[in-house]
Short mmCIF file of C-alpha atoms in Angstrom, two decimals:
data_model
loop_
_atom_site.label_atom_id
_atom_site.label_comp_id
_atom_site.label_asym_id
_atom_site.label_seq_id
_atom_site.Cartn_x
_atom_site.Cartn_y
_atom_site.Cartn_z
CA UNK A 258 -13.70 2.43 -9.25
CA UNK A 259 -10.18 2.16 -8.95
CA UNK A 260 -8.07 5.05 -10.72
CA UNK A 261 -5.32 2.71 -11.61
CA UNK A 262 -6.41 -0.32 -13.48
CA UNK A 263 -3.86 -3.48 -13.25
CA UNK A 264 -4.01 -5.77 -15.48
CA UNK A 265 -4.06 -9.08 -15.34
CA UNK A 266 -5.36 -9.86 -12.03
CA UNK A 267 -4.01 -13.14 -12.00
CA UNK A 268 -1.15 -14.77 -13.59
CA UNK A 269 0.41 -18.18 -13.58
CA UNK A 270 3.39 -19.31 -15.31
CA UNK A 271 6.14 -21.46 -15.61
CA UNK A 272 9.68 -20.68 -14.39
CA UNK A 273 12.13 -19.24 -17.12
CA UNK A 274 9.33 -18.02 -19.09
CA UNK A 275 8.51 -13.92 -19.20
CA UNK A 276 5.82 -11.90 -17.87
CA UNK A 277 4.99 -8.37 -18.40
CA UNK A 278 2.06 -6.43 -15.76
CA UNK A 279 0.13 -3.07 -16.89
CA UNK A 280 -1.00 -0.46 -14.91
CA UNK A 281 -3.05 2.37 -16.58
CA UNK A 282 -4.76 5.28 -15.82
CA UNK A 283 -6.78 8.23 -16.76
CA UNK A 284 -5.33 10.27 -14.77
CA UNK A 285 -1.27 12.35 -14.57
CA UNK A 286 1.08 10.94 -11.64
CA UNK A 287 4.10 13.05 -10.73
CA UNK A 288 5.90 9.88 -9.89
CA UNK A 289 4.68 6.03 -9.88
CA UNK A 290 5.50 3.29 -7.69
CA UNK A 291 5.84 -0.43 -7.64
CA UNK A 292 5.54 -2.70 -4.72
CA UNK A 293 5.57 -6.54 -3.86
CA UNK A 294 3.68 -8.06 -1.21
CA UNK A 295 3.82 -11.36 -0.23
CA UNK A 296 1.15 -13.02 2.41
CA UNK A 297 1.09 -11.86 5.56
CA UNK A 298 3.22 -9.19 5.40
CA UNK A 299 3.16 -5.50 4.05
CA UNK A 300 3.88 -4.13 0.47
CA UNK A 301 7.48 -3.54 0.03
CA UNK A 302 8.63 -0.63 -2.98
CA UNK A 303 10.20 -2.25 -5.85
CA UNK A 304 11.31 0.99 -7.68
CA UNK A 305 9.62 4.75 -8.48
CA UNK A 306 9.62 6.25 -11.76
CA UNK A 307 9.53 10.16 -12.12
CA UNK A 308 10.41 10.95 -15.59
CA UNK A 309 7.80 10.22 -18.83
CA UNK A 310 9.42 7.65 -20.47
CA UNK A 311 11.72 6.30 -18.00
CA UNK A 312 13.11 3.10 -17.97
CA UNK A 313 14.40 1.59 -14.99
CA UNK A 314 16.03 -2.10 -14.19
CA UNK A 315 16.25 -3.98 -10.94
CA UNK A 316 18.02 -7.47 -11.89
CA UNK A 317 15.72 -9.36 -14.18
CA UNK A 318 12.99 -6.71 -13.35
CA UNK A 319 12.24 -3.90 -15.89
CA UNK A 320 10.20 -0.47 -14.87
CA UNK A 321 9.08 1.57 -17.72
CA UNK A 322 7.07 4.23 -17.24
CA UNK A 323 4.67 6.30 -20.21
CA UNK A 324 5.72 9.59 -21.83
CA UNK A 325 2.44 10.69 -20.79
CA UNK A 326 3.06 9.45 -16.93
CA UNK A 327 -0.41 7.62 -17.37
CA UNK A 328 0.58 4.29 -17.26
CA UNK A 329 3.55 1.91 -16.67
CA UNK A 330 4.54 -1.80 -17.00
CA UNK A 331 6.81 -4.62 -15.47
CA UNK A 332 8.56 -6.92 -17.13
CA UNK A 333 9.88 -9.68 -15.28
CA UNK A 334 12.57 -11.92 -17.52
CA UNK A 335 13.20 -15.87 -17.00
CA UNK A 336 10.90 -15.22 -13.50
CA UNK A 337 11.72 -17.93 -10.92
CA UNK A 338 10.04 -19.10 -8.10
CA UNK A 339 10.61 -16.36 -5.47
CA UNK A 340 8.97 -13.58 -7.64
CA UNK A 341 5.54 -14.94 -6.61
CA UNK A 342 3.88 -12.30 -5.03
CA UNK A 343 1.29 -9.60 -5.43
CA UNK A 344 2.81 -6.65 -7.72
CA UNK A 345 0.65 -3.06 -6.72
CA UNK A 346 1.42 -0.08 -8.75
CA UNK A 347 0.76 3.11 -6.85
CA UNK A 348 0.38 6.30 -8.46
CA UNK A 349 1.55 10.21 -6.38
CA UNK A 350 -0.92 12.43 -6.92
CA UNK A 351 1.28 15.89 -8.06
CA UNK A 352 -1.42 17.75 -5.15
CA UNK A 353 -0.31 16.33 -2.30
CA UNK A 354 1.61 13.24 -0.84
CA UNK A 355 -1.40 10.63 -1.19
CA UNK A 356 -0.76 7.29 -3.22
CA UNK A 357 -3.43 5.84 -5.38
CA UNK A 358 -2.96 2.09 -5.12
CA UNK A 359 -4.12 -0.53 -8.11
CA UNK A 360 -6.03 -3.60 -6.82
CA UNK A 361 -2.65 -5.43 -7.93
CA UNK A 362 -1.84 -8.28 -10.03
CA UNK A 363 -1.00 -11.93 -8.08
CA UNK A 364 2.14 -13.69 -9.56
CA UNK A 365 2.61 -17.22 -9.52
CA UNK A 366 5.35 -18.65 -10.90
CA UNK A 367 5.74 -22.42 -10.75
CA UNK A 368 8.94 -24.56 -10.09
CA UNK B 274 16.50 -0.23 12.22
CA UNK B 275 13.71 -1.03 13.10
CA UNK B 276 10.85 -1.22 10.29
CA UNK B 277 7.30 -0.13 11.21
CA UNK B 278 6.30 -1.74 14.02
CA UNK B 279 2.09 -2.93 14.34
CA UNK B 280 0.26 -4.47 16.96
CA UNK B 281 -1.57 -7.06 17.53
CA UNK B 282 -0.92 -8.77 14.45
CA UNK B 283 -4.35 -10.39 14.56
CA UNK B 284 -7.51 -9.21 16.46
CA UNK B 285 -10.63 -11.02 16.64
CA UNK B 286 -13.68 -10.07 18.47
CA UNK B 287 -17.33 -9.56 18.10
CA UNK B 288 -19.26 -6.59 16.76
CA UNK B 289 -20.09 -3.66 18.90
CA UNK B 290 -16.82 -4.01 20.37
CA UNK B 291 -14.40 -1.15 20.78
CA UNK B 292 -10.74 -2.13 18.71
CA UNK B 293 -7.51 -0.26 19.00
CA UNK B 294 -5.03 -0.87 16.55
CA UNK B 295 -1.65 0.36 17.04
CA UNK B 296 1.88 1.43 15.09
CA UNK B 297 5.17 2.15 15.43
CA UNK B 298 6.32 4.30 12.80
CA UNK B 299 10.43 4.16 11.85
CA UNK B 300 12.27 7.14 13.51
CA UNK B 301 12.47 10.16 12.37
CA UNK B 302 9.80 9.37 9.72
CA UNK B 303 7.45 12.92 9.37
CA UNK B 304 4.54 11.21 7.79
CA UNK B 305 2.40 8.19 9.00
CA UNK B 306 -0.45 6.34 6.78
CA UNK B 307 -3.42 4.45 7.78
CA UNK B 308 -4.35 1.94 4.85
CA UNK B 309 -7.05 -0.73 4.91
CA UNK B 310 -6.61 -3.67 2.77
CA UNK B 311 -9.62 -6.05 1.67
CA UNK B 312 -10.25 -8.35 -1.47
CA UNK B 313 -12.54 -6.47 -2.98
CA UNK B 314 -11.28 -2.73 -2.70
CA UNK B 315 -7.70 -3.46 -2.61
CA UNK B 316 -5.70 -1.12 -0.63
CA UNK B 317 -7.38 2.08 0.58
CA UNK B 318 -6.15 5.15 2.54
CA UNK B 319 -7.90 6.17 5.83
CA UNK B 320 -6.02 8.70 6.91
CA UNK B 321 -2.51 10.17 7.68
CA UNK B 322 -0.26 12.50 8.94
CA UNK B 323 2.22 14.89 8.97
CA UNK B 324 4.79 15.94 11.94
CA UNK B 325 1.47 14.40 14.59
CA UNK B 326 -1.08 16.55 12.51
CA UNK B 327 -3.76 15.15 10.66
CA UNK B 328 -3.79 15.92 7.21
CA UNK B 329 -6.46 14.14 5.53
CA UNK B 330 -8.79 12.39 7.18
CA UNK B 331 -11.57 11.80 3.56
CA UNK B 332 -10.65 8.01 3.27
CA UNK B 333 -12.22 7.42 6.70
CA UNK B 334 -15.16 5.50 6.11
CA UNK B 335 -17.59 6.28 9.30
CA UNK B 336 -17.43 8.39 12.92
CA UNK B 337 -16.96 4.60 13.97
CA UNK B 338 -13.57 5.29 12.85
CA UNK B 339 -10.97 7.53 14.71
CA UNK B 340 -6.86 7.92 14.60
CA UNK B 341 -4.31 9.89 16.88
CA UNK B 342 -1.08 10.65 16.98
CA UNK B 343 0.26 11.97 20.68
CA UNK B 344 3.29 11.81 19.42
CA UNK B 345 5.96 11.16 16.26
CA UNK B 346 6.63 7.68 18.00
CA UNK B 347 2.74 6.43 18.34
CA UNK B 348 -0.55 6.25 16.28
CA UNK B 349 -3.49 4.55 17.02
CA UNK B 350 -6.61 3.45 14.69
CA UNK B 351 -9.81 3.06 16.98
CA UNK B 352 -13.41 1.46 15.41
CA UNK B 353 -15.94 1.91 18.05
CA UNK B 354 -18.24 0.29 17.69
CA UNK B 355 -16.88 -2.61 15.37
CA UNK B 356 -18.94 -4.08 12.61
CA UNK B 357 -18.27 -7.38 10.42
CA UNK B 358 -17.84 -5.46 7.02
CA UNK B 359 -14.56 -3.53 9.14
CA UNK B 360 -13.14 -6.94 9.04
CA UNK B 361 -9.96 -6.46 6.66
CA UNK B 362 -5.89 -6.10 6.78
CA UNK B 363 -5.04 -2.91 8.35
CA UNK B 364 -1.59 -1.81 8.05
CA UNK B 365 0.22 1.50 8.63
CA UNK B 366 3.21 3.26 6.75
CA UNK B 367 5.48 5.84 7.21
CA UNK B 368 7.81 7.83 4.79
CA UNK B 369 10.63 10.79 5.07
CA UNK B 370 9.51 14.31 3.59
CA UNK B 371 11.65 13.66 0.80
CA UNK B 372 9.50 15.87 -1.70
CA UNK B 373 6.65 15.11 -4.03
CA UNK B 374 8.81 12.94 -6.20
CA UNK B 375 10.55 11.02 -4.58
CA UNK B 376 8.54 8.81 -1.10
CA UNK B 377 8.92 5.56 -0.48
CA UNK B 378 6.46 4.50 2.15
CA UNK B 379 7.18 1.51 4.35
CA UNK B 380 4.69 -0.63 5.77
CA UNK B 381 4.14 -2.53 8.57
CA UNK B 382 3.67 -6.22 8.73
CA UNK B 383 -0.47 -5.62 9.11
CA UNK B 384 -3.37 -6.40 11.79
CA UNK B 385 -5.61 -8.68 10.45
CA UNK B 386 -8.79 -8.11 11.97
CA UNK B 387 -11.69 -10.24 12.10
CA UNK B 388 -15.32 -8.89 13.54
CA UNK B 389 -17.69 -11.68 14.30
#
């Protein structure tokens, strides 16, 4: 059982249009992170949230993350081509320095 | 700089083999992750450290598995003996102690490993 739940696990659209990815828990983080990886290579950190409630922007990327820092989405606006990937939230447990991954969502976005 | 450096990228060989994966981690970096990466658990800590020390070790999934760290330059990830369900992406990670809040990890590039 995974303690962060992603959601969807797969998603395929066309480029321009929007997407938004959830990742929800049960559980309190004392900060959450998002990563891309793309095949063959290692997850690379997007952003990290600390604050309940915080919104944070990278480009056409938006990081917001719950007042109850339970949960947190991306939104990805007019998504092109090169933000295919596989998006993995990962949680910091406020007990120690271990990350709690999500099985991830997989982002296509076709040309 | 350098990012975190793992070798081989890709191991194959058959069960009841010993395997030694290896990694790199980016100076000056004070912790080091082991993470195993399959389709069907996702991406699962084995182990890591802090300052050569292991910290927690509960993610390891059998005494098949072992890790060291002589050193803040060099970790290895042994499976002796090997088994086909070990097959997966194992990659390593390293991060500053920058505080609870506030740790990105990097990663490596991986070792896909494959146990026939």
């Amino acid at each position: 059982t995974q303690l962060l739940e992603q959601s969807p696990q797969f998603l395929s659209i066309q480029e321009g249009e929007n997407l938004t990815v959830y990742c929800n828990s049960s559980s309190v983080f004392s900060s959450l992170q998002w990563y891309r990886q793309e095949p063959g290579e290692g997850p690379v950190l997007l952003v990290t949230v600390v604050t309940g409630g915080e919104v944070k922007k990278l480009k056409r990327l938006t990081f917001q993350f719950g007042d109850a820092r339970k949960d947190s989405s991306l939104h990805i606006t007019a998504a092109q081509p090169g933000d295919t990937g596989l998006y993995l939230c990962a949680g910091l447990s406020s007990n120690d320095y271990k990350l709690s991954f999500g099985a991830g969502t997989t982002v296509t976005v076709r040309a | 700089d350098a990012g975190v450096i793992q070798s081989p990228r890709h191991e194959v060989t058959e069960m009841g083999q010993e395997v030694t994966l290896r990694c790199k981690p980016i100076s000056g970096h004070d912790y080091l992750f082991w993470y195993r990466q399959t389709m069907m658990r996702g991406l699962e800590l084995l182990i890591y450290f802090n300052n050569n020390v292991p910290i927690d070790d509960s993610g390891m999934p059998e005494d098949r598995f072992s890790a060291k760290m002589p050193n803040a330059s060099f970790s290895t990830l042994k499976i002796q003996p090997s088994e086909p369900r070990d097959s997966a992406v194992y990659f390593c990670a390293s991060s500053l102690d920058e505080g609870l809040s506030n740790q990105p990890q990097h990663f490596g590039d991986g070792t896909r490993l494959s146990i026939l």
